[in-house]
């Protein structure tokens, strides 16, 4: 019998596509989507949906019992830029929801957990290029601190209580089905929308700010393949480095200009520049590649074609 899956935060940027991909794979009734608000039409019409607050243990626990859930993907979180403005709320959401799910697993109510971490776990004292899996981690953002603490708790619950928790340090994720919200890497999504709508974009990061990035299809494939890997192959129980592309706003603008030659970019860095400056510019993900066979498929050119086509289709621009 197929596993019953609960996705918490199913209406967000990752949650939407993860829900759709898992429903395709294991059948729509085996994937219960939940969020504090309804999602887009495609998500809502694709299978069961429940309103639930990730910070409410009883609401999440009730869904787990009601639907006889085996696996939880906890995608609800406050991202880096918003978390700087609402530090306590970010901590409560990012940590509270994780404890609820880890405790449900510890109590034997669920079998497997996926929890997303981020390149934000790294900080200014981390080696910036080809950042290794194991290295100095002194995050300077509220979001990064919550993700780093979360990683430690995941590993602790695995070692102490045998919880089967798996995690990826996502780079900036680029997609067209659902917009990201409140992140530092969001410019790399906004730029495509503005290129099609107005032919110009003002970047909130400087032209030479290089960050690790990935197209959503690759991120979803990585997530599902990590969750499907035999337990003994998942050697890292904090969170895996994962890498595909690294680029700057200027390089991305260039790739867009190959499709839209008149596209213009300008720069007006804001508070998000300091966040980006504290993060790595490239990531060494050799452990993910060795342990569970990760390979990325999308380069900058392929991603740019998909993004422009996808946005035209979804938003009719
Ligand atoms: N994309 C996220 C952010 O910018 C990083 O995990 O906050």
PDB file of C-alpha atoms and ligand atoms in Angstrom:
ATOM      1  CA  UNK A   1       0.000   0.000   0.000  1.00  0.00           C
ATOM      2  CA  UNK A   2       1.254   3.475  -0.850  1.00  0.00           C
ATOM      3  CA  UNK A   3       2.429   5.685   2.013  1.00  0.00           C
ATOM      4  CA  UNK A   4       0.000   8.360   3.145  1.00  0.00           C
ATOM      5  CA  UNK A   5       1.673  11.733   2.963  1.00  0.00           C
ATOM      6  CA  UNK A   6       0.884  15.030   4.715  1.00  0.00           C
ATOM      7  CA  UNK A   7       2.351  18.230   3.306  1.00  0.00           C
ATOM      8  CA  UNK A   8       2.325  21.135   5.740  1.00  0.00           C
ATOM      9  CA  UNK A   9       2.738  24.486   3.998  1.00  0.00           C
ATOM     10  CA  UNK A  10       1.458  22.985   0.742  1.00  0.00           C
ATOM     11  CA  UNK A  11       0.477  26.321  -0.786  1.00  0.00           C
ATOM     12  CA  UNK A  12       3.940  27.879  -0.722  1.00  0.00           C
ATOM     13  CA  UNK A  13       6.549  28.044  -3.462  1.00  0.00           C
ATOM     14  CA  UNK A  14       7.957  24.547  -2.847  1.00  0.00           C
ATOM     15  CA  UNK A  15       4.842  23.009  -1.294  1.00  0.00           C
ATOM     16  CA  UNK A  16       2.679  23.587  -4.362  1.00  0.00           C
ATOM     17  CA  UNK A  17       4.974  21.773  -6.780  1.00  0.00           C
ATOM     18  CA  UNK A  18       5.895  19.085  -4.286  1.00  0.00           C
ATOM     19  CA  UNK A  19       2.217  18.301  -3.701  1.00  0.00           C
ATOM     20  CA  UNK A  20       1.506  18.107  -7.438  1.00  0.00           C
ATOM     21  CA  UNK A  21       4.560  15.912  -8.068  1.00  0.00           C
ATOM     22  CA  UNK A  22       3.786  13.514  -5.209  1.00  0.00           C
ATOM     23  CA  UNK A  23       0.123  13.249  -6.250  1.00  0.00           C
ATOM     24  CA  UNK A  24       1.259  12.291  -9.751  1.00  0.00           C
ATOM     25  CA  UNK A  25       3.541   9.678  -8.290  1.00  0.00           C
ATOM     26  CA  UNK A  26       1.502   8.010  -5.527  1.00  0.00           C
ATOM     27  CA  UNK A  27      -2.085   8.988  -6.327  1.00  0.00           C
ATOM     28  CA  UNK A  28      -3.980  12.115  -5.345  1.00  0.00           C
ATOM     29  CA  UNK A  29      -5.804  10.654  -2.349  1.00  0.00           C
ATOM     30  CA  UNK A  30      -2.538   9.567  -0.742  1.00  0.00           C
ATOM     31  CA  UNK A  31      -1.241  13.141  -0.516  1.00  0.00           C
ATOM     32  CA  UNK A  32      -3.030  15.464   1.909  1.00  0.00           C
ATOM     33  CA  UNK A  33      -2.199  19.128   1.358  1.00  0.00           C
ATOM     34  CA  UNK A  34      -2.504  21.557   4.267  1.00  0.00           C
ATOM     35  CA  UNK A  35      -1.797  25.216   4.878  1.00  0.00           C
ATOM     36  CA  UNK A  36      -3.189  28.167   6.838  1.00  0.00           C
ATOM     37  CA  UNK A  37      -4.768  29.485   3.628  1.00  0.00           C
ATOM     38  CA  UNK A  38      -5.976  28.059   0.365  1.00  0.00           C
ATOM     39  CA  UNK A  39      -3.556  27.754  -2.523  1.00  0.00           C
ATOM     40  CA  UNK A  40      -3.809  28.254  -6.256  1.00  0.00           C
ATOM     41  CA  UNK A  41      -6.449  26.641  -8.419  1.00  0.00           C
ATOM     42  CA  UNK A  42      -4.184  23.875  -9.729  1.00  0.00           C
ATOM     43  CA  UNK A  43      -3.221  22.820  -6.191  1.00  0.00           C
ATOM     44  CA  UNK A  44      -6.727  23.064  -4.740  1.00  0.00           C
ATOM     45  CA  UNK A  45      -8.341  21.019  -7.506  1.00  0.00           C
ATOM     46  CA  UNK A  46      -5.683  18.303  -7.492  1.00  0.00           C
ATOM     47  CA  UNK A  47      -6.675  16.419  -4.289  1.00  0.00           C
ATOM     48  CA  UNK A  48      -7.553  16.624  -0.574  1.00  0.00           C
ATOM     49  CA  UNK A  49      -6.829  19.875   1.260  1.00  0.00           C
ATOM     50  CA  UNK A  50      -7.154  20.842   4.946  1.00  0.00           C
ATOM     51  CA  UNK A  51      -6.684  24.187   6.660  1.00  0.00           C
ATOM     52  CA  UNK A  52      -4.168  23.715   9.499  1.00  0.00           C
ATOM     53  CA  UNK A  53      -1.757  25.866  11.461  1.00  0.00           C
ATOM     54  CA  UNK A  54       1.767  24.403  11.563  1.00  0.00           C
ATOM     55  CA  UNK A  55       2.325  25.891  15.023  1.00  0.00           C
ATOM     56  CA  UNK A  56      -0.712  24.078  16.460  1.00  0.00           C
ATOM     57  CA  UNK A  57       0.309  20.605  17.666  1.00  0.00           C
ATOM     58  CA  UNK A  58      -3.279  19.383  18.031  1.00  0.00           C
ATOM     59  CA  UNK A  59      -4.295  20.434  14.542  1.00  0.00           C
ATOM     60  CA  UNK A  60      -1.315  18.686  12.966  1.00  0.00           C
ATOM     61  CA  UNK A  61      -1.672  15.642  15.248  1.00  0.00           C
ATOM     62  CA  UNK A  62      -5.381  15.320  14.399  1.00  0.00           C
ATOM     63  CA  UNK A  63      -4.649  15.320  10.670  1.00  0.00           C
ATOM     64  CA  UNK A  64      -1.996  12.638  11.175  1.00  0.00           C
ATOM     65  CA  UNK A  65      -4.511  10.404  12.986  1.00  0.00           C
ATOM     66  CA  UNK A  66      -7.488  11.189  10.742  1.00  0.00           C
ATOM     67  CA  UNK A  67      -5.652  10.364   7.510  1.00  0.00           C
ATOM     68  CA  UNK A  68      -3.373   7.649   8.956  1.00  0.00           C
ATOM     69  CA  UNK A  69      -0.329   9.591   7.784  1.00  0.00           C
ATOM     70  CA  UNK A  70       3.044   7.819   7.359  1.00  0.00           C
ATOM     71  CA  UNK A  71       5.199  10.665   6.049  1.00  0.00           C
ATOM     72  CA  UNK A  72       5.219  14.401   6.716  1.00  0.00           C
ATOM     73  CA  UNK A  73       6.868  17.077   4.566  1.00  0.00           C
ATOM     74  CA  UNK A  74       7.054  20.226   6.702  1.00  0.00           C
ATOM     75  CA  UNK A  75       7.340  23.078   4.202  1.00  0.00           C
ATOM     76  CA  UNK A  76       5.851  25.896   6.311  1.00  0.00           C
ATOM     77  CA  UNK A  77       8.466  28.513   7.226  1.00  0.00           C
ATOM     78  CA  UNK A  78       9.164  32.200   7.340  1.00  0.00           C
ATOM     79  CA  UNK A  79      11.970  33.101   4.917  1.00  0.00           C
ATOM     80  CA  UNK A  80      15.036  35.241   5.427  1.00  0.00           C
ATOM     81  CA  UNK A  81      13.921  38.786   4.588  1.00  0.00           C
ATOM     82  CA  UNK A  82      10.577  38.606   6.447  1.00  0.00           C
ATOM     83  CA  UNK A  83      12.213  36.880   9.417  1.00  0.00           C
ATOM     84  CA  UNK A  84      14.531  39.883   9.912  1.00  0.00           C
ATOM     85  CA  UNK A  85      11.409  41.994  10.418  1.00  0.00           C
ATOM     86  CA  UNK A  86       9.546  39.511  12.632  1.00  0.00           C
ATOM     87  CA  UNK A  87      12.277  37.638  14.529  1.00  0.00           C
ATOM     88  CA  UNK A  88      10.192  36.075  17.307  1.00  0.00           C
ATOM     89  CA  UNK A  89       7.371  35.095  14.984  1.00  0.00           C
ATOM     90  CA  UNK A  90       9.907  33.492  12.638  1.00  0.00           C
ATOM     91  CA  UNK A  91      11.518  31.560  15.476  1.00  0.00           C
ATOM     92  CA  UNK A  92       8.132  30.362  16.772  1.00  0.00           C
ATOM     93  CA  UNK A  93       6.949  29.222  13.359  1.00  0.00           C
ATOM     94  CA  UNK A  94      10.203  27.699  12.130  1.00  0.00           C
ATOM     95  CA  UNK A  95      11.096  25.914  15.373  1.00  0.00           C
ATOM     96  CA  UNK A  96       7.634  25.242  16.833  1.00  0.00           C
ATOM     97  CA  UNK A  97       6.389  23.436  13.733  1.00  0.00           C
ATOM     98  CA  UNK A  98       9.570  21.351  13.546  1.00  0.00           C
ATOM     99  CA  UNK A  99       9.238  20.204  17.162  1.00  0.00           C
ATOM    100  CA  UNK A 100       5.609  19.203  16.580  1.00  0.00           C
ATOM    101  CA  UNK A 101       6.557  16.993  13.659  1.00  0.00           C
ATOM    102  CA  UNK A 102       9.700  15.541  15.271  1.00  0.00           C
ATOM    103  CA  UNK A 103       7.679  14.725  18.391  1.00  0.00           C
ATOM    104  CA  UNK A 104       4.942  13.023  16.361  1.00  0.00           C
ATOM    105  CA  UNK A 105       7.675  10.881  14.797  1.00  0.00           C
ATOM    106  CA  UNK A 106       9.264  10.195  18.183  1.00  0.00           C
ATOM    107  CA  UNK A 107       5.859   9.045  19.487  1.00  0.00           C
ATOM    108  CA  UNK A 108       5.655   6.606  16.543  1.00  0.00           C
ATOM    109  CA  UNK A 109       2.694   8.383  14.923  1.00  0.00           C
ATOM    110  CA  UNK A 110       4.611   9.023  11.695  1.00  0.00           C
ATOM    111  CA  UNK A 111       7.380   7.028  10.044  1.00  0.00           C
ATOM    112  CA  UNK A 112       9.366   9.570   8.087  1.00  0.00           C
ATOM    113  CA  UNK A 113       9.906  13.329   8.059  1.00  0.00           C
ATOM    114  CA  UNK A 114      11.215  15.761   5.457  1.00  0.00           C
ATOM    115  CA  UNK A 115      12.314  19.172   6.687  1.00  0.00           C
ATOM    116  CA  UNK A 116      13.913  21.849   4.494  1.00  0.00           C
ATOM    117  CA  UNK A 117      17.067  23.617   5.561  1.00  0.00           C
ATOM    118  CA  UNK A 118      18.869  26.299   3.568  1.00  0.00           C
ATOM    119  CA  UNK A 119      22.162  27.822   2.478  1.00  0.00           C
ATOM    120  CA  UNK A 120      21.232  30.395   5.154  1.00  0.00           C
ATOM    121  CA  UNK A 121      22.742  28.087   7.797  1.00  0.00           C
ATOM    122  CA  UNK A 122      26.115  29.423   6.658  1.00  0.00           C
ATOM    123  CA  UNK A 123      27.510  32.797   7.629  1.00  0.00           C
ATOM    124  CA  UNK A 124      30.305  35.262   6.922  1.00  0.00           C
ATOM    125  CA  UNK A 125      32.955  33.047   8.551  1.00  0.00           C
ATOM    126  CA  UNK A 126      32.071  30.060   6.341  1.00  0.00           C
ATOM    127  CA  UNK A 127      34.309  29.403   3.285  1.00  0.00           C
ATOM    128  CA  UNK A 128      32.393  31.199   0.520  1.00  0.00           C
ATOM    129  CA  UNK A 129      33.331  29.104  -2.504  1.00  0.00           C
ATOM    130  CA  UNK A 130      32.503  25.408  -2.776  1.00  0.00           C
ATOM    131  CA  UNK A 131      31.260  25.498   0.793  1.00  0.00           C
ATOM    132  CA  UNK A 132      31.796  21.995   2.217  1.00  0.00           C
ATOM    133  CA  UNK A 133      29.126  19.844   3.853  1.00  0.00           C
ATOM    134  CA  UNK A 134      30.875  20.122   7.208  1.00  0.00           C
ATOM    135  CA  UNK A 135      32.368  23.523   7.956  1.00  0.00           C
ATOM    136  CA  UNK A 136      32.155  26.643  10.115  1.00  0.00           C
ATOM    137  CA  UNK A 137      28.518  27.680  10.572  1.00  0.00           C
ATOM    138  CA  UNK A 138      27.867  31.026  12.210  1.00  0.00           C
ATOM    139  CA  UNK A 139      24.666  32.307  10.586  1.00  0.00           C
ATOM    140  CA  UNK A 140      23.916  35.996  11.163  1.00  0.00           C
ATOM    141  CA  UNK A 141      20.246  36.033  10.132  1.00  0.00           C
ATOM    142  CA  UNK A 142      17.187  35.084  12.170  1.00  0.00           C
ATOM    143  CA  UNK A 143      16.191  32.635   9.462  1.00  0.00           C
ATOM    144  CA  UNK A 144      19.673  31.095   9.315  1.00  0.00           C
ATOM    145  CA  UNK A 145      19.812  30.712  13.093  1.00  0.00           C
ATOM    146  CA  UNK A 146      16.451  28.899  13.060  1.00  0.00           C
ATOM    147  CA  UNK A 147      17.555  26.597  10.253  1.00  0.00           C
ATOM    148  CA  UNK A 148      20.858  25.798  11.905  1.00  0.00           C
ATOM    149  CA  UNK A 149      19.195  25.038  15.220  1.00  0.00           C
ATOM    150  CA  UNK A 150      16.628  22.947  13.339  1.00  0.00           C
ATOM    151  CA  UNK A 151      19.395  20.897  11.728  1.00  0.00           C
ATOM    152  CA  UNK A 152      20.903  20.165  15.121  1.00  0.00           C
ATOM    153  CA  UNK A 153      17.499  19.038  16.429  1.00  0.00           C
ATOM    154  CA  UNK A 154      16.903  16.791  13.411  1.00  0.00           C
ATOM    155  CA  UNK A 155      20.221  15.042  13.958  1.00  0.00           C
ATOM    156  CA  UNK A 156      19.526  14.816  17.706  1.00  0.00           C
ATOM    157  CA  UNK A 157      16.102  13.201  17.202  1.00  0.00           C
ATOM    158  CA  UNK A 158      17.651  10.768  14.750  1.00  0.00           C
ATOM    159  CA  UNK A 159      20.506   9.768  17.042  1.00  0.00           C
ATOM    160  CA  UNK A 160      18.550   9.731  20.290  1.00  0.00           C
ATOM    161  CA  UNK A 161      15.128   8.483  19.250  1.00  0.00           C
ATOM    162  CA  UNK A 162      15.751   6.843  15.862  1.00  0.00           C
ATOM    163  CA  UNK A 163      13.536   9.373  14.037  1.00  0.00           C
ATOM    164  CA  UNK A 164      13.872   8.956  10.254  1.00  0.00           C
ATOM    165  CA  UNK A 165      14.262  12.613   9.366  1.00  0.00           C
ATOM    166  CA  UNK A 166      15.791  13.764   6.077  1.00  0.00           C
ATOM    167  CA  UNK A 167      16.733  17.249   4.995  1.00  0.00           C
ATOM    168  CA  UNK A 168      18.258  19.356   2.228  1.00  0.00           C
ATOM    169  CA  UNK A 169      19.953  22.750   2.419  1.00  0.00           C
ATOM    170  CA  UNK A 170      18.118  24.288  -0.525  1.00  0.00           C
ATOM    171  CA  UNK A 171      19.805  27.028  -2.496  1.00  0.00           C
ATOM    172  CA  UNK A 172      17.622  29.842  -3.918  1.00  0.00           C
ATOM    173  CA  UNK A 173      14.754  28.137  -5.743  1.00  0.00           C
ATOM    174  CA  UNK A 174      13.422  29.394  -9.041  1.00  0.00           C
ATOM    175  CA  UNK A 175       9.939  28.503 -10.232  1.00  0.00           C
ATOM    176  CA  UNK A 176       6.895  29.933 -11.994  1.00  0.00           C
ATOM    177  CA  UNK A 177       3.858  28.110 -10.556  1.00  0.00           C
ATOM    178  CA  UNK A 178       3.801  29.839  -7.157  1.00  0.00           C
ATOM    179  CA  UNK A 179       5.699  32.979  -6.217  1.00  0.00           C
ATOM    180  CA  UNK A 180       8.217  32.857  -3.377  1.00  0.00           C
ATOM    181  CA  UNK A 181       7.615  35.252  -0.507  1.00  0.00           C
ATOM    182  CA  UNK A 182       9.999  37.088   1.748  1.00  0.00           C
ATOM    183  CA  UNK A 183      13.274  35.534   0.619  1.00  0.00           C
ATOM    184  CA  UNK A 184      16.609  37.060  -0.342  1.00  0.00           C
ATOM    185  CA  UNK A 185      16.867  34.984  -3.507  1.00  0.00           C
ATOM    186  CA  UNK A 186      13.383  36.069  -4.707  1.00  0.00           C
ATOM    187  CA  UNK A 187      14.936  38.548  -7.139  1.00  0.00           C
ATOM    188  CA  UNK A 188      15.800  35.612  -9.390  1.00  0.00           C
ATOM    189  CA  UNK A 189      12.085  34.846  -9.803  1.00  0.00           C
ATOM    190  CA  UNK A 190      10.784  38.433  -9.912  1.00  0.00           C
ATOM    191  CA  UNK A 191      13.226  39.282 -12.693  1.00  0.00           C
ATOM    192  CA  UNK A 192      11.563  36.835 -15.108  1.00  0.00           C
ATOM    193  CA  UNK A 193       8.080  38.183 -14.396  1.00  0.00           C
ATOM    194  CA  UNK A 194       9.183  41.785 -14.858  1.00  0.00           C
ATOM    195  CA  UNK A 195      11.158  40.958 -17.996  1.00  0.00           C
ATOM    196  CA  UNK A 196       7.966  39.666 -19.601  1.00  0.00           C
ATOM    197  CA  UNK A 197       5.600  42.273 -18.158  1.00  0.00           C
ATOM    198  CA  UNK A 198       7.591  45.527 -18.355  1.00  0.00           C
ATOM    199  CA  UNK A 199      10.904  44.693 -20.040  1.00  0.00           C
ATOM    200  CA  UNK A 200      12.883  46.022 -17.079  1.00  0.00           C
ATOM    201  CA  UNK A 201      13.801  45.102 -13.510  1.00  0.00           C
ATOM    202  CA  UNK A 202      15.483  46.810 -10.570  1.00  0.00           C
ATOM    203  CA  UNK A 203      17.445  44.256  -8.579  1.00  0.00           C
ATOM    204  CA  UNK A 204      17.617  44.572  -4.794  1.00  0.00           C
ATOM    205  CA  UNK A 205      20.990  42.802  -4.900  1.00  0.00           C
ATOM    206  CA  UNK A 206      24.162  44.202  -6.483  1.00  0.00           C
ATOM    207  CA  UNK A 207      25.112  43.067  -9.985  1.00  0.00           C
ATOM    208  CA  UNK A 208      28.021  40.884  -8.833  1.00  0.00           C
ATOM    209  CA  UNK A 209      26.329  39.093  -5.903  1.00  0.00           C
ATOM    210  CA  UNK A 210      26.788  35.434  -6.693  1.00  0.00           C
ATOM    211  CA  UNK A 211      24.474  32.949  -4.948  1.00  0.00           C
ATOM    212  CA  UNK A 212      23.730  29.234  -5.287  1.00  0.00           C
ATOM    213  CA  UNK A 213      20.426  28.651  -7.119  1.00  0.00           C
ATOM    214  CA  UNK A 214      18.346  25.806  -8.511  1.00  0.00           C
ATOM    215  CA  UNK A 215      15.348  25.308 -10.794  1.00  0.00           C
ATOM    216  CA  UNK A 216      12.325  23.962  -8.918  1.00  0.00           C
ATOM    217  CA  UNK A 217      12.051  20.734 -10.981  1.00  0.00           C
ATOM    218  CA  UNK A 218      15.526  19.754  -9.785  1.00  0.00           C
ATOM    219  CA  UNK A 219      14.682  20.626  -6.171  1.00  0.00           C
ATOM    220  CA  UNK A 220      11.517  18.523  -6.253  1.00  0.00           C
ATOM    221  CA  UNK A 221      13.330  15.576  -7.818  1.00  0.00           C
ATOM    222  CA  UNK A 222      16.053  15.824  -5.169  1.00  0.00           C
ATOM    223  CA  UNK A 223      13.503  15.960  -2.359  1.00  0.00           C
ATOM    224  CA  UNK A 224      11.560  12.924  -3.516  1.00  0.00           C
ATOM    225  CA  UNK A 225      14.692  10.946  -4.268  1.00  0.00           C
ATOM    226  CA  UNK A 226      16.162  11.666  -0.824  1.00  0.00           C
ATOM    227  CA  UNK A 227      12.875  10.516   0.757  1.00  0.00           C
ATOM    228  CA  UNK A 228      12.895   7.347  -1.365  1.00  0.00           C
ATOM    229  CA  UNK A 229      16.529   6.461  -0.626  1.00  0.00           C
ATOM    230  CA  UNK A 230      17.070   3.423   1.611  1.00  0.00           C
ATOM    231  CA  UNK A 231      17.618   4.611   5.162  1.00  0.00           C
ATOM    232  CA  UNK A 232      21.216   3.377   5.355  1.00  0.00           C
ATOM    233  CA  UNK A 233      22.190   5.571   2.392  1.00  0.00           C
ATOM    234  CA  UNK A 234      21.053   8.703   4.203  1.00  0.00           C
ATOM    235  CA  UNK A 235      24.228   9.251   6.172  1.00  0.00           C
ATOM    236  CA  UNK A 236      23.762  12.950   6.920  1.00  0.00           C
ATOM    237  CA  UNK A 237      20.887  13.488   9.352  1.00  0.00           C
ATOM    238  CA  UNK A 238      21.355  17.200   9.871  1.00  0.00           C
ATOM    239  CA  UNK A 239      20.919  18.370   6.270  1.00  0.00           C
ATOM    240  CA  UNK A 240      22.560  17.759   2.886  1.00  0.00           C
ATOM    241  CA  UNK A 241      24.301  20.429   0.834  1.00  0.00           C
ATOM    242  CA  UNK A 242      22.680  20.526  -2.612  1.00  0.00           C
ATOM    243  CA  UNK A 243      23.886  22.445  -5.618  1.00  0.00           C
ATOM    244  CA  UNK A 244      23.011  23.108  -9.253  1.00  0.00           C
ATOM    245  CA  UNK A 245      23.894  26.629 -10.464  1.00  0.00           C
ATOM    246  CA  UNK A 246      25.538  29.785  -9.174  1.00  0.00           C
ATOM    247  CA  UNK A 247      24.978  33.154 -10.809  1.00  0.00           C
ATOM    248  CA  UNK A 248      24.854  36.893 -10.240  1.00  0.00           C
ATOM    249  CA  UNK A 249      22.003  39.262 -11.152  1.00  0.00           C
ATOM    250  CA  UNK A 250      24.134  40.469 -14.102  1.00  0.00           C
ATOM    251  CA  UNK A 251      24.638  36.933 -15.451  1.00  0.00           C
ATOM    252  CA  UNK A 252      20.944  36.171 -15.074  1.00  0.00           C
ATOM    253  CA  UNK A 253      19.999  39.389 -16.882  1.00  0.00           C
ATOM    254  CA  UNK A 254      22.320  38.350 -19.680  1.00  0.00           C
ATOM    255  CA  UNK A 255      20.648  34.963 -20.022  1.00  0.00           C
ATOM    256  CA  UNK A 256      17.236  36.694 -20.223  1.00  0.00           C
ATOM    257  CA  UNK A 257      18.526  39.152 -22.838  1.00  0.00           C
ATOM    258  CA  UNK A 258      19.214  36.205 -25.139  1.00  0.00           C
ATOM    259  CA  UNK A 259      15.421  35.776 -25.297  1.00  0.00           C
ATOM    260  CA  UNK A 260      14.347  39.406 -24.750  1.00  0.00           C
ATOM    261  CA  UNK A 261      17.175  41.574 -26.173  1.00  0.00           C
ATOM    262  CA  UNK A 262      15.584  44.868 -25.061  1.00  0.00           C
ATOM    263  CA  UNK A 263      15.406  43.752 -21.381  1.00  0.00           C
ATOM    264  CA  UNK A 264      17.096  46.229 -19.037  1.00  0.00           C
ATOM    265  CA  UNK A 265      18.349  45.698 -15.499  1.00  0.00           C
ATOM    266  CA  UNK A 266      19.266  48.302 -12.889  1.00  0.00           C
ATOM    267  CA  UNK A 267      20.412  47.947  -9.287  1.00  0.00           C
ATOM    268  CA  UNK A 268      19.149  49.387  -5.990  1.00  0.00           C
ATOM    269  CA  UNK A 269      20.496  47.177  -3.196  1.00  0.00           C
ATOM    270  CA  UNK A 270      18.501  47.206   0.038  1.00  0.00           C
ATOM    271  CA  UNK A 271      18.772  45.418   3.428  1.00  0.00           C
ATOM    272  CA  UNK A 272      18.715  42.066   1.657  1.00  0.00           C
ATOM    273  CA  UNK A 273      22.214  42.765   0.279  1.00  0.00           C
ATOM    274  CA  UNK A 274      23.735  42.163   3.733  1.00  0.00           C
ATOM    275  CA  UNK A 275      21.887  38.852   4.011  1.00  0.00           C
ATOM    276  CA  UNK A 276      23.129  37.737   0.585  1.00  0.00           C
ATOM    277  CA  UNK A 277      26.680  38.845   1.426  1.00  0.00           C
ATOM    278  CA  UNK A 278      26.692  36.523   4.440  1.00  0.00           C
ATOM    279  CA  UNK A 279      25.814  33.446   2.342  1.00  0.00           C
ATOM    280  CA  UNK A 280      28.054  31.218   0.180  1.00  0.00           C
ATOM    281  CA  UNK A 281      28.425  31.821  -3.546  1.00  0.00           C
ATOM    282  CA  UNK A 282      28.799  28.128  -4.403  1.00  0.00           C
ATOM    283  CA  UNK A 283      28.225  24.843  -2.624  1.00  0.00           C
ATOM    284  CA  UNK A 284      30.047  21.500  -2.614  1.00  0.00           C
ATOM    285  CA  UNK A 285      27.330  18.861  -2.689  1.00  0.00           C
ATOM    286  CA  UNK A 286      29.501  15.790  -3.313  1.00  0.00           C
ATOM    287  CA  UNK A 287      28.023  13.919  -0.337  1.00  0.00           C
ATOM    288  CA  UNK A 288      24.487  14.106  -1.746  1.00  0.00           C
ATOM    289  CA  UNK A 289      25.861  12.949  -5.107  1.00  0.00           C
ATOM    290  CA  UNK A 290      27.685   9.998  -3.520  1.00  0.00           C
ATOM    291  CA  UNK A 291      25.198   8.945  -0.833  1.00  0.00           C
ATOM    292  CA  UNK A 292      21.930   8.963  -2.773  1.00  0.00           C
ATOM    293  CA  UNK A 293      22.899   9.697  -6.375  1.00  0.00           C
ATOM    294  CA  UNK A 294      21.871  13.348  -6.752  1.00  0.00           C
ATOM    295  CA  UNK A 295      22.376  14.885 -10.229  1.00  0.00           C
ATOM    296  CA  UNK A 296      20.986  18.226 -11.364  1.00  0.00           C
ATOM    297  CA  UNK A 297      19.478  18.622 -14.840  1.00  0.00           C
ATOM    298  CA  UNK A 298      18.837  22.329 -15.337  1.00  0.00           C
ATOM    299  CA  UNK A 299      21.537  24.814 -16.281  1.00  0.00           C
ATOM    300  CA  UNK A 300      20.976  28.573 -16.617  1.00  0.00           C
ATOM    301  CA  UNK A 301      19.944  28.412 -20.293  1.00  0.00           C
ATOM    302  CA  UNK A 302      17.518  25.525 -19.890  1.00  0.00           C
ATOM    303  CA  UNK A 303      16.001  27.100 -16.778  1.00  0.00           C
ATOM    304  CA  UNK A 304      15.589  30.482 -18.467  1.00  0.00           C
ATOM    305  CA  UNK A 305      13.695  28.983 -21.417  1.00  0.00           C
ATOM    306  CA  UNK A 306      11.407  27.031 -19.065  1.00  0.00           C
ATOM    307  CA  UNK A 307      10.769  30.047 -16.831  1.00  0.00           C
ATOM    308  CA  UNK A 308       9.833  32.364 -19.695  1.00  0.00           C
ATOM    309  CA  UNK A 309       7.560  29.766 -21.313  1.00  0.00           C
ATOM    310  CA  UNK A 310       6.002  28.815 -17.974  1.00  0.00           C
ATOM    311  CA  UNK A 311       5.238  32.377 -16.902  1.00  0.00           C
ATOM    312  CA  UNK A 312       3.665  33.129 -20.291  1.00  0.00           C
ATOM    313  CA  UNK A 313       1.397  30.129 -19.897  1.00  0.00           C
ATOM    314  CA  UNK A 314       0.415  30.578 -16.230  1.00  0.00           C
ATOM    315  CA  UNK A 315       0.011  34.374 -16.206  1.00  0.00           C
ATOM    316  CA  UNK A 316      -0.927  34.895 -19.867  1.00  0.00           C
ATOM    317  CA  UNK A 317       1.674  37.616 -20.372  1.00  0.00           C
TER     318      UNK A 317
HETATM  319  N1  LIG B   1      15.535  31.282  -0.588  1.00  0.00           N
HETATM  320  C1  LIG B   1      15.611  31.460   0.828  1.00  0.00           C
HETATM  321  C2  LIG B   1      15.623  32.889   1.191  1.00  0.00           C
HETATM  322  O1  LIG B   1      16.064  33.674   0.403  1.00  0.00           O
HETATM  323  C3  LIG B   1      16.853  30.809   1.339  1.00  0.00           C
HETATM  324  O2  LIG B   1      16.548  29.575   1.879  1.00  0.00           O
HETATM  325  O3  LIG B   1      15.260  33.230   2.277  1.00  0.00           O
END
